[in-house]
CSV table of C-alpha atoms in Angstrom, one decimal:
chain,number,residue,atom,x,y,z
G,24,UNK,CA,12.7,-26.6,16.4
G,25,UNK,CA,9.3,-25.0,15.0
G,26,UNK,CA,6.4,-24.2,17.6
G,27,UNK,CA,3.8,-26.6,16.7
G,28,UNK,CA,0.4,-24.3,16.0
G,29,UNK,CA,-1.6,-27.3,14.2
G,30,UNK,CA,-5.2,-26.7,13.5
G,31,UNK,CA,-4.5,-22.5,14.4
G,32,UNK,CA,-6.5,-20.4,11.4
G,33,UNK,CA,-3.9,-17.6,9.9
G,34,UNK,CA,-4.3,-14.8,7.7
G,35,UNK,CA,-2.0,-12.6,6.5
G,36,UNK,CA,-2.1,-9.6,4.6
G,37,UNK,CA,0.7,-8.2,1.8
G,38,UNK,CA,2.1,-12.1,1.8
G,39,UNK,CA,2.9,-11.9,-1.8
G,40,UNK,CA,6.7,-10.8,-1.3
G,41,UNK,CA,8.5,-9.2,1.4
G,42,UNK,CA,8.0,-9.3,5.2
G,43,UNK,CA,4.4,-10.8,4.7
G,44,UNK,CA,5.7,-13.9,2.6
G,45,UNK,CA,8.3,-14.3,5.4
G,46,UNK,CA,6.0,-14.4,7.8
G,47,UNK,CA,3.6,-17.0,6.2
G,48,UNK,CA,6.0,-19.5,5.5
G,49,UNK,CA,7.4,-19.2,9.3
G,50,UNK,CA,3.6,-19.8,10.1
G,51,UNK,CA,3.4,-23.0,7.9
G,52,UNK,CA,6.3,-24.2,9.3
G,53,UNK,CA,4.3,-24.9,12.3
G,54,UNK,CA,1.8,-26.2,11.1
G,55,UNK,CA,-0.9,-23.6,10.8
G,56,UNK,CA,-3.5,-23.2,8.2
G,57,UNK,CA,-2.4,-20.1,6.5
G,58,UNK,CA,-4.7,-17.5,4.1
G,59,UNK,CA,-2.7,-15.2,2.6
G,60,UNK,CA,-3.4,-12.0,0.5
G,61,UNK,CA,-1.9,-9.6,-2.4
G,62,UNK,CA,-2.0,-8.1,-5.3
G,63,UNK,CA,0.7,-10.0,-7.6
G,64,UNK,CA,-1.1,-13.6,-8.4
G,65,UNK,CA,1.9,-14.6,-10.5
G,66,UNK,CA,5.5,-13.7,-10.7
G,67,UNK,CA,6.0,-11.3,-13.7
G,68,UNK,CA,2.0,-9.8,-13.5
G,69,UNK,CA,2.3,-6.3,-10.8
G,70,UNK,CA,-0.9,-5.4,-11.0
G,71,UNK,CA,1.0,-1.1,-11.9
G,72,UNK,CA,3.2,-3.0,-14.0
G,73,UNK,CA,6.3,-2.8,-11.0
G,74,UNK,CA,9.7,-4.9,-11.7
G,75,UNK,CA,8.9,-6.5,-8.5
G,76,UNK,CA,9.6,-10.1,-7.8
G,77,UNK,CA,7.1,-12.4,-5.7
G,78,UNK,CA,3.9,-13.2,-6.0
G,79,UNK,CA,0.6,-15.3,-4.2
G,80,UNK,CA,1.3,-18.5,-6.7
G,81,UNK,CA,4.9,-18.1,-5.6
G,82,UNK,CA,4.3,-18.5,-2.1
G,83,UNK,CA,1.7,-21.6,-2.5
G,84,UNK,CA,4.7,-23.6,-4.3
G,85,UNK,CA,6.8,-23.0,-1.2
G,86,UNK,CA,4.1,-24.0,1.4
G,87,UNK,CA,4.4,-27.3,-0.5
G,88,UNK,CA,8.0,-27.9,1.5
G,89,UNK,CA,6.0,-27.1,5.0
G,90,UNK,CA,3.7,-28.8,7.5
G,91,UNK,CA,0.9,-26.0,7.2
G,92,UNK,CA,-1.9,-25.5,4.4
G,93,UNK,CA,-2.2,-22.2,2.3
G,94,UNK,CA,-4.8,-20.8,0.7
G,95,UNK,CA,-4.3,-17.6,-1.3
G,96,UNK,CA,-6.6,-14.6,-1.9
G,97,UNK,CA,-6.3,-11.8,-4.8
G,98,UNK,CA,-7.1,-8.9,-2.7
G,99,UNK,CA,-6.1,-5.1,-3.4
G,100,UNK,CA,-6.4,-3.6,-0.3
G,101,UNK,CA,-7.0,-0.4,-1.3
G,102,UNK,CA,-10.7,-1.1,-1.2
G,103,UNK,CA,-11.8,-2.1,1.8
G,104,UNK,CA,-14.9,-4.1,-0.1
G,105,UNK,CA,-12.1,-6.5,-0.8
G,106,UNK,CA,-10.4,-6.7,2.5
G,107,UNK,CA,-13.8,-7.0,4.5
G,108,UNK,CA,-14.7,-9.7,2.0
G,109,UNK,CA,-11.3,-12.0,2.3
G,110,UNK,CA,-11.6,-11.6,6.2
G,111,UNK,CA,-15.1,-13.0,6.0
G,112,UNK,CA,-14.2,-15.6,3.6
G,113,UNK,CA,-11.7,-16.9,5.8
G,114,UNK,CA,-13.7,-17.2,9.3
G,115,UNK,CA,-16.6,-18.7,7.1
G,116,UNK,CA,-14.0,-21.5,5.2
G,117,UNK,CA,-12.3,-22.4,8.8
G,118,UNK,CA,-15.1,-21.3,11.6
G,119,UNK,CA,-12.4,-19.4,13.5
G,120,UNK,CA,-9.6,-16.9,13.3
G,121,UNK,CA,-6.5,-17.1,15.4
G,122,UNK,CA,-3.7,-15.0,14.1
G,123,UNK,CA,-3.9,-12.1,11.7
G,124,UNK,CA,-1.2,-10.1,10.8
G,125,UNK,CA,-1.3,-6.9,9.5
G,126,UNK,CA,1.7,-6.6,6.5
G,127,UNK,CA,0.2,-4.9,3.5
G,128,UNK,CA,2.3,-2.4,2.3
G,129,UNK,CA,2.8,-0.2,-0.4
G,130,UNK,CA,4.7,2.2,0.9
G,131,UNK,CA,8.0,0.9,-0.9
G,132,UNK,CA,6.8,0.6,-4.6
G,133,UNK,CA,7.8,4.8,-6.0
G,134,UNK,CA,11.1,4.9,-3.9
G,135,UNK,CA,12.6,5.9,-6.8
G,136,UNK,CA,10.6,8.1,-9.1
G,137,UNK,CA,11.9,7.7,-13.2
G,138,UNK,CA,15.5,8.2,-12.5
G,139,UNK,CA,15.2,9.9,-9.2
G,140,UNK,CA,15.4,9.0,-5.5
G,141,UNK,CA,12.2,10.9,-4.1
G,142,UNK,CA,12.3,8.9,-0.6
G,143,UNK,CA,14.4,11.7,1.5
G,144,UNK,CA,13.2,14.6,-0.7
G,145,UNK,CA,12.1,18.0,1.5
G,146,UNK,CA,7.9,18.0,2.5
G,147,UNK,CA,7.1,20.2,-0.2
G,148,UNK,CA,8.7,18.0,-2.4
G,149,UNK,CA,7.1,14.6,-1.3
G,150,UNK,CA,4.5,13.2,-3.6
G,151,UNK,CA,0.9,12.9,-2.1
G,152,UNK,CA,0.9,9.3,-3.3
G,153,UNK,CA,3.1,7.9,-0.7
G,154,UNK,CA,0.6,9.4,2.0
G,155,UNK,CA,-2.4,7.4,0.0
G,156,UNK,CA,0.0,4.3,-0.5
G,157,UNK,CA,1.1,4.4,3.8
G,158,UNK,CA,-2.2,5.5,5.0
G,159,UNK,CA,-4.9,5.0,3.1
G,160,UNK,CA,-3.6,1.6,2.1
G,161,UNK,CA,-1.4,0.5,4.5
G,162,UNK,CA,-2.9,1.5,7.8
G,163,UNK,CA,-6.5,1.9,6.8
G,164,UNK,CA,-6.5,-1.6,5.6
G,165,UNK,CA,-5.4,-2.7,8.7
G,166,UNK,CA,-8.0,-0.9,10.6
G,167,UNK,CA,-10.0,-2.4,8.1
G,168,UNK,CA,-9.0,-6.2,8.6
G,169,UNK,CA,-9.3,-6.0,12.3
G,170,UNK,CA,-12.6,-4.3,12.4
G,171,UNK,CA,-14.4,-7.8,10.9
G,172,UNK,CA,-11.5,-10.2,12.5
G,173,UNK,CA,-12.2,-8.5,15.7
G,174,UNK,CA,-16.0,-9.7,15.9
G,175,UNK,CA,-14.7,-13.3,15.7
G,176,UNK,CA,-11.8,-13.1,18.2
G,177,UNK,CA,-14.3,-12.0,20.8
G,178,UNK,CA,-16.8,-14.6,20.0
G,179,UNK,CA,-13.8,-16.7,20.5
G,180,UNK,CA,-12.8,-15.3,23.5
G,181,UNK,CA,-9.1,-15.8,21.9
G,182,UNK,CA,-6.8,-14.3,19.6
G,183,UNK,CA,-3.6,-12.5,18.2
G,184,UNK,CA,-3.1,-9.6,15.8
G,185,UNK,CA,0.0,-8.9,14.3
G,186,UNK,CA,0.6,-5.6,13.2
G,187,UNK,CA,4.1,-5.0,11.6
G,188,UNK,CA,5.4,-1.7,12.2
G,189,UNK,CA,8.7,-0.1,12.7
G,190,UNK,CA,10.6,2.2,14.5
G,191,UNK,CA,9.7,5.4,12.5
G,192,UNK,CA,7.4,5.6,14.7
G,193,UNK,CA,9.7,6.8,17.7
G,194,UNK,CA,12.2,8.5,15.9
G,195,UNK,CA,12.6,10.6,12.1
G,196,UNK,CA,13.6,8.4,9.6
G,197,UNK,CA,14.0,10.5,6.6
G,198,UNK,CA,10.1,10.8,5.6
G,199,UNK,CA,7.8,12.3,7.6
G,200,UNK,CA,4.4,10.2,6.3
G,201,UNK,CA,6.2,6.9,6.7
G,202,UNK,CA,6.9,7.9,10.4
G,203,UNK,CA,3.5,8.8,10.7
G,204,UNK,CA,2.1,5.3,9.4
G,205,UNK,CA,4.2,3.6,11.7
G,206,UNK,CA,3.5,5.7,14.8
G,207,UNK,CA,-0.6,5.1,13.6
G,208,UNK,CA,0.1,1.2,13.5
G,209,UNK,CA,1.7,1.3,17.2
G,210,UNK,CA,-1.4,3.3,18.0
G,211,UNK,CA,-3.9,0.9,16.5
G,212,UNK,CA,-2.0,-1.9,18.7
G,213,UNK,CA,-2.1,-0.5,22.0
G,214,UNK,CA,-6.0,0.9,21.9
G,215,UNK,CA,-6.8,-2.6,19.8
G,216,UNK,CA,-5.1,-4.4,23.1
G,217,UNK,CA,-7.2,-2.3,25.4
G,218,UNK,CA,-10.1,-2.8,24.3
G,219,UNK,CA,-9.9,-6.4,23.5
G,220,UNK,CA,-8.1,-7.3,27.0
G,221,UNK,CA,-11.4,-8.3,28.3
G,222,UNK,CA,-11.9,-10.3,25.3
G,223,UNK,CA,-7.9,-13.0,26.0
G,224,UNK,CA,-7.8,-11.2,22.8
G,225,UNK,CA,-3.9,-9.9,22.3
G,226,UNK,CA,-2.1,-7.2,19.7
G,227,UNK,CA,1.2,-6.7,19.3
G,228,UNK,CA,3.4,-4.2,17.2
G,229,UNK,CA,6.7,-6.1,15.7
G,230,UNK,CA,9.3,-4.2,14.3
G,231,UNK,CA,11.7,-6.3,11.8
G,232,UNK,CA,15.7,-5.4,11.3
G,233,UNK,CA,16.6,-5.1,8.1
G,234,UNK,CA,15.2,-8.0,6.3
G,235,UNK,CA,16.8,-9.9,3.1
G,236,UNK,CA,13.4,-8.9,0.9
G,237,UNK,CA,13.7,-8.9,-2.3
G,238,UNK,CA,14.0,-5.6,-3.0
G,239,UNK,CA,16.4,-4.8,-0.7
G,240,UNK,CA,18.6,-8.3,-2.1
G,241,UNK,CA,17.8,-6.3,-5.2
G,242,UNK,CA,20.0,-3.1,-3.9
G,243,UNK,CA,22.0,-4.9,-1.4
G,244,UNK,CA,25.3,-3.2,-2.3
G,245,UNK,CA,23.1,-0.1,-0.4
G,246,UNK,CA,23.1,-2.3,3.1
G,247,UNK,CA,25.5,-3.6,5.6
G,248,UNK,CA,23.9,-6.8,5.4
G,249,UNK,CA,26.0,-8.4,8.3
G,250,UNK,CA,22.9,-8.7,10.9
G,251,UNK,CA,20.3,-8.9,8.5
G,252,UNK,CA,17.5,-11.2,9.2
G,253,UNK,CA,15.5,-13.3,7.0
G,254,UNK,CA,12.0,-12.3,5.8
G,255,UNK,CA,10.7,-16.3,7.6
G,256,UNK,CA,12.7,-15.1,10.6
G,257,UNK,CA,9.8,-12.5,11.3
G,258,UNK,CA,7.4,-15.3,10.8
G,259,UNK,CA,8.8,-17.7,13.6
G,260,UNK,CA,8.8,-14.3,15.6
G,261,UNK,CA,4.9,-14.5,15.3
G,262,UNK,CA,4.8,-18.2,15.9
G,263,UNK,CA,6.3,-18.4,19.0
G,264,UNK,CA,4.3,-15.7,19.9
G,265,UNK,CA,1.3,-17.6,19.5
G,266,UNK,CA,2.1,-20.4,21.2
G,267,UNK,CA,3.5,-18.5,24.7
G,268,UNK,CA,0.9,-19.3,27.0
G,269,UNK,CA,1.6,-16.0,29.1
G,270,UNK,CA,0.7,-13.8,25.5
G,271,UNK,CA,-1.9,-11.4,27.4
G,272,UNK,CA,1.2,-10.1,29.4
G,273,UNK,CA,2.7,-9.2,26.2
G,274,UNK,CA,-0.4,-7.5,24.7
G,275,UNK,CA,-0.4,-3.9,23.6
G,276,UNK,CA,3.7,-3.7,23.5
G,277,UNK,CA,6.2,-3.1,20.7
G,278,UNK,CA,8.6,-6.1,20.1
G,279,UNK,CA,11.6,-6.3,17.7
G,280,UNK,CA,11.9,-10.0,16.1
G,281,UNK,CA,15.6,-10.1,17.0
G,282,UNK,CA,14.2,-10.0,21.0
G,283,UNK,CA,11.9,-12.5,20.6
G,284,UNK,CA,14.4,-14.7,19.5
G,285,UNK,CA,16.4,-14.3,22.1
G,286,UNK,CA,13.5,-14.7,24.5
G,287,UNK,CA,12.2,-17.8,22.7
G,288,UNK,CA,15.5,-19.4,22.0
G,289,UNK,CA,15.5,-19.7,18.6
G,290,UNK,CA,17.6,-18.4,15.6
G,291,UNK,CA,17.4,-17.4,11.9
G,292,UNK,CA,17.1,-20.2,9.2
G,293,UNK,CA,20.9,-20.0,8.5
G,294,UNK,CA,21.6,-20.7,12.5
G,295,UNK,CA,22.2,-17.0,12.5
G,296,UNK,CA,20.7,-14.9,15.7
G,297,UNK,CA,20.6,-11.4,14.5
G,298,UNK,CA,21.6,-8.8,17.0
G,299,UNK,CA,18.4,-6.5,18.0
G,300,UNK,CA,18.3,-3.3,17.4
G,301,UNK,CA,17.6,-0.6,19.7
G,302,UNK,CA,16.4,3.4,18.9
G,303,UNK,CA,19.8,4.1,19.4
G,304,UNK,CA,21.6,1.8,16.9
G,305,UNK,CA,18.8,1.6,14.2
C-alpha cells in the first residue's frame, strides 16, 4: 500500500526516462503533486538525435493512471539559466517545495561511441565529454537545483532532497569520472545535510540496483536480471522516505532502495523484494 503524501510539492530532475521517470510515478502514486523535467518532450524527438526511448509527454500519459498531478518542464540542464528558472517556477506555481530529487543524467547517452564500447577504455583514451556530461551536467545541475530549492526549504523549515547516486563512489567501477560524480553527489548530500540540519531540512544519497530502464531492457541479454528492480521501485523508496516521521535521523546517509524496502515493508510492483546489494556483491 502507497504512503499517502497528498498536497506534498515534488520536483524531479531527468524524469523523462530512466530512474527519474521511475521515481515520479512512485511519487504520484501517493498522491503528490509532481514537476518533472528533461530534455525529450516527445517520444521519437532526443534533443542530439539519440535512439533513446521516453520522454516528458510520455510520463504525463502515465500519471493519468495515478492519484498525484504532473506538471512537465522542458529543461536542458546544462544551463543552469534553465534549471534556476524551473526551480523557481515551481515554488512560485505551488508556494512550497517538499521533495526534490536530483536524477538528471547524461552520463549514459555515448556508452558506445559509432561501433565501439568506449565506457572501460584506459584514461588517456576516455573522451572529455563524459566528464562535461557527469559533472558539468549531472552534478553541477544538482548543485544548481538545490542552491534556489534550498532558500525555500529553510523558509519552510521542512524538506527532503533526493540525490541519486551510486556506489562508484566507494569503489572503481570501470571509469574513473563516473566514480568521481558519484563520490561528488555523496559529498553534496552529507555537507547539504549539515548545513541544513538546523533548518528539519533532510538529504539523502540513494543508490538503485540494477534498474529495468530502458536502456538497459534494451541490452538486457548484457545483465543477470534476476534481482533487478523496477525504475517506480526507486520512487516508492523516496516516498516512504518522506513520509517517516523520524527522516532527520536519516539525513546525510547513503541508502540503497532495496534497504529501504525492507525497512519500510514494502516490495517492487511485481510483489518482487529485490535483494540489496552491498560493496561487496555489487
Amino acid at each position: 500500500m502507497a504512503v499517502d503524501l497528498t498536497g506534498k510539492v515534488c520536483l524531479v530532475t531527468g524524469a523523462s526516462r530512466g530512474v527519474g521517470r521511475g521515481v515520479a510515478l512512485g511519487l504520484l502514486e501517493s498522491g503528490a503533486i509532481v514537476h518533472i523535467t528533461g530534455r525529450t518532450s516527445r517520444d521519437g524527438e532526443h534533443p542530439e538525435g539519440l535512439d533513446r526511448a521516453g520522454s516528458l509527454a510520455s510520463v504525463l500519459d502515465e500519471a493519468a493512471n495515478y492519484p498525484g498531478r504532473c506538471v512537465a518542464h522542458r529543461v536542458d540542464h546544462a544551463r543552469d539559466a534553465e534549471t534556476e528558472r524551473a526551480v523557481r517556477q515551481v515554488i512560485a506555481d505551488e508556494g512550497r517545495l517538499d521533495i526534490l530529487v536530483n536524477s538528471a543524467w547524461p552520463g549514459y547517452e555515448r556508452m558506445v561511441e559509432g561501433e565501439r564500447y568506449t565506457w572501460e577504455d584506459p584514461i588517456w583514451k576516455q573522451p572529455m565529454w563524459r566528464w562535461d556530461a557527469m559533472i558539468d551536467v549531472g552534478v553541477r545541475s544538482s548543485w544548481c537545483a538545490i542552491r534556489i530549492a534550498s532558500e525555500q526549504m529553510a523558509q519552510q523549515r521542512s524538506g527532503l532532497v533526493v540525490n541519486i547516486s551510486f556506489w562508484a563512489a566507494q569503489k572503481f567501477m570501470q571509469n574513473v569520472v563516473y566514480g568521481v560524480s558519484k563520490a561528488a553527489m555523496d559529498k553534496i548530500t552529507a555537507d547539504v545535510a549539515h548545513q541544513m540540519r538546523e533548518f528539519g531540512v533532510a538529504a539523502v544519497s540513494l543508490y538503485p540496483g540494477l534498474v529495468r530502464t530502458e536502456e538497459v531492457l534494451k541490452n538486457a541479454q548484457y545483465f543477470d536480471m534476476s534481482n533487478s528492480e523496477s525504475p517506480q521501485f526507486q520512487g516508492r523508496a523516496v516516498a516512504n522516505l518522506a513520509a517517516d516521521p523520524a527522516l532527520m535521523a536519516k539525513s546525510g546517509r547513503i541508502f540503497t532502495s532495496a534497504d529501504l524496502a525492507l525497512e519500510y515493508g514494502y516490495a517492487d510492483i511485481d510483489g518482487y523484494q529485490p535483494r540489496p546489494n552491498t560493496i561487496e556483491t555489487v
